[in-house]
Amino acid sequence: MDVGQLHFLVADGDPVQRQSLAAMLVRLGVGSISEAASGHAALRSFDGAIAPAPAAIDLGLIDLALPGMDGLELIRHLARAKCRAGIIIVGAQGRDVLFSAESIARAHGVDVLGAIATPVAQQSLAALIALHLARQEGLAEVAARTARPELTFEEIGQGLQAGQFEPFFQPMIELETGHVKVLETFARWHHPQHGMLDPVDFMAPLRQRGRVDFLDWSMIEASVAGCRALHDQDIPISISINLAPHTLVQASFITQMRACLAQHRIRPDYITFELPESAVLSTDLLFLERLLRLRMQGFGLAIDDYGTGCTNLQALARIPFSELKIDRSFVDGASKSPALATVLRGCLGLARSLDRRSVAVGVETEADWDFLQGMGCTYAQGYYIAKPMALLDFPAWLKDWRQFF
Ligand code: C2E
Ligand code: CA
């Protein structure tokens, strides 16, 4: 789809602003534009996007201060009706109000592209339209992927036993020096019929059966072996491994881990385990004791997806973590959104004040990479730097990276 095929709805009570927005959309090459002067009229116009029809709205520009039914109420109705159109919120209110409106709309499950303060800058609008088009392309890809058959727990087990799983590695860059210090490992499955599969294809059945540990042990073994292979090539890099909490609480975890490290001659301080924020929130003292014991043995411990849970400071301070991995949703686009930048700065400040390392996850653009420089973040990771890759591809990638830096 290109911009000329888009059907826009401009919902704004102010006729002058409505016309100016419509004119801006024409300049941007939008093919079809409808207008609504009130919340109720806008809701009727969205009907096409609710029950698919030829005139379905693709994108709605919604002014928060719509007369009759205001923008927030309209968005709530759209969410309830499972409207699939993309939404751009506009308003004369301050950035804090716009950010809250955007967050609430997202929480309702509406496809929000962003919020823009009025007077709307053409550049900001163009960027959100480009984002919508990129997402549509992504969705088409996902739709093509979902044509695959569902894989059962038994099939996944057979794949693991047949050695069809392989860790892929994504570099984490130390921002101060530009050096590649750590590789995070992600499971990939070379399926004989379906090709390369990602965790989204096999995690759910493992989680449902409470057996993510099957995968975790296979990835631990292969990642530590990979770490040794790199050390032997004079690349003394660390490895960060995603773990399900139940793998870590197994009674034999530390003994098995030590045996694996001894076999490959890797010291524990080269290994970090990543646990989701929701898991480390546990108030179970025995669990905290296990985490502490890992740190006492020299392993690193990272809180993954930080910011998606509601860890309070007191709970966070007593978790013996060494790294805070800030969730992608606060990093991607932080250079363009003052509100995201504020949240990101807050997370980085928190890590610094607790004297822990921080990782900005999901750096996808040069703008976000530049933005992170000088912010006191320890590592950056994301598609802008590199996508996860096979171990064999890493030394050549590293050579290129070192030439660049
Ligand atoms: P995660 O640890 O939060 O991993 C980040 C996910 O985002 C990875 O997807 C990674 O490939 C992707 N990613 C990295 N950089 C970017 C970026 O710049 N933009 C975007 N859009 N995505 C980026 P992947 O490999 O599909 O992994 C998904 C999740 O599956 C991981 O989330 C992790 O929780 C889980 N996982 C993967 N491998 C393992 C494993 O061996 N054991 C366990 N327990 N979990 C695993
Ligand atoms: Ca992770």
mmCIF file of C-alpha atoms and ligand atoms in Angstrom, residues 184 186 242 274 304 325, ligand 2:
data_model
loop_
_atom_site.group_PDB
_atom_site.id
_atom_site.type_symbol
_atom_site.label_atom_id
_atom_site.label_comp_id
_atom_site.label_asym_id
_atom_site.label_seq_id
_atom_site.Cartn_x
_atom_site.Cartn_y
_atom_site.Cartn_z
ATOM 1 C CA GLU A 184 22.636 -11.918 23.887
ATOM 2 C CA PHE A 186 18.112 -16.065 21.162
ATOM 3 C CA ASN A 242 17.423 -15.601 28.468
ATOM 4 C CA GLU A 274 18.234 -12.442 31.820
ATOM 5 C CA ASP A 304 14.719 -7.916 31.174
ATOM 6 C CA LYS A 325 17.514 -3.864 30.357
HETATM 7 CA CA CA B 2 16.347 -10.686 26.759
#
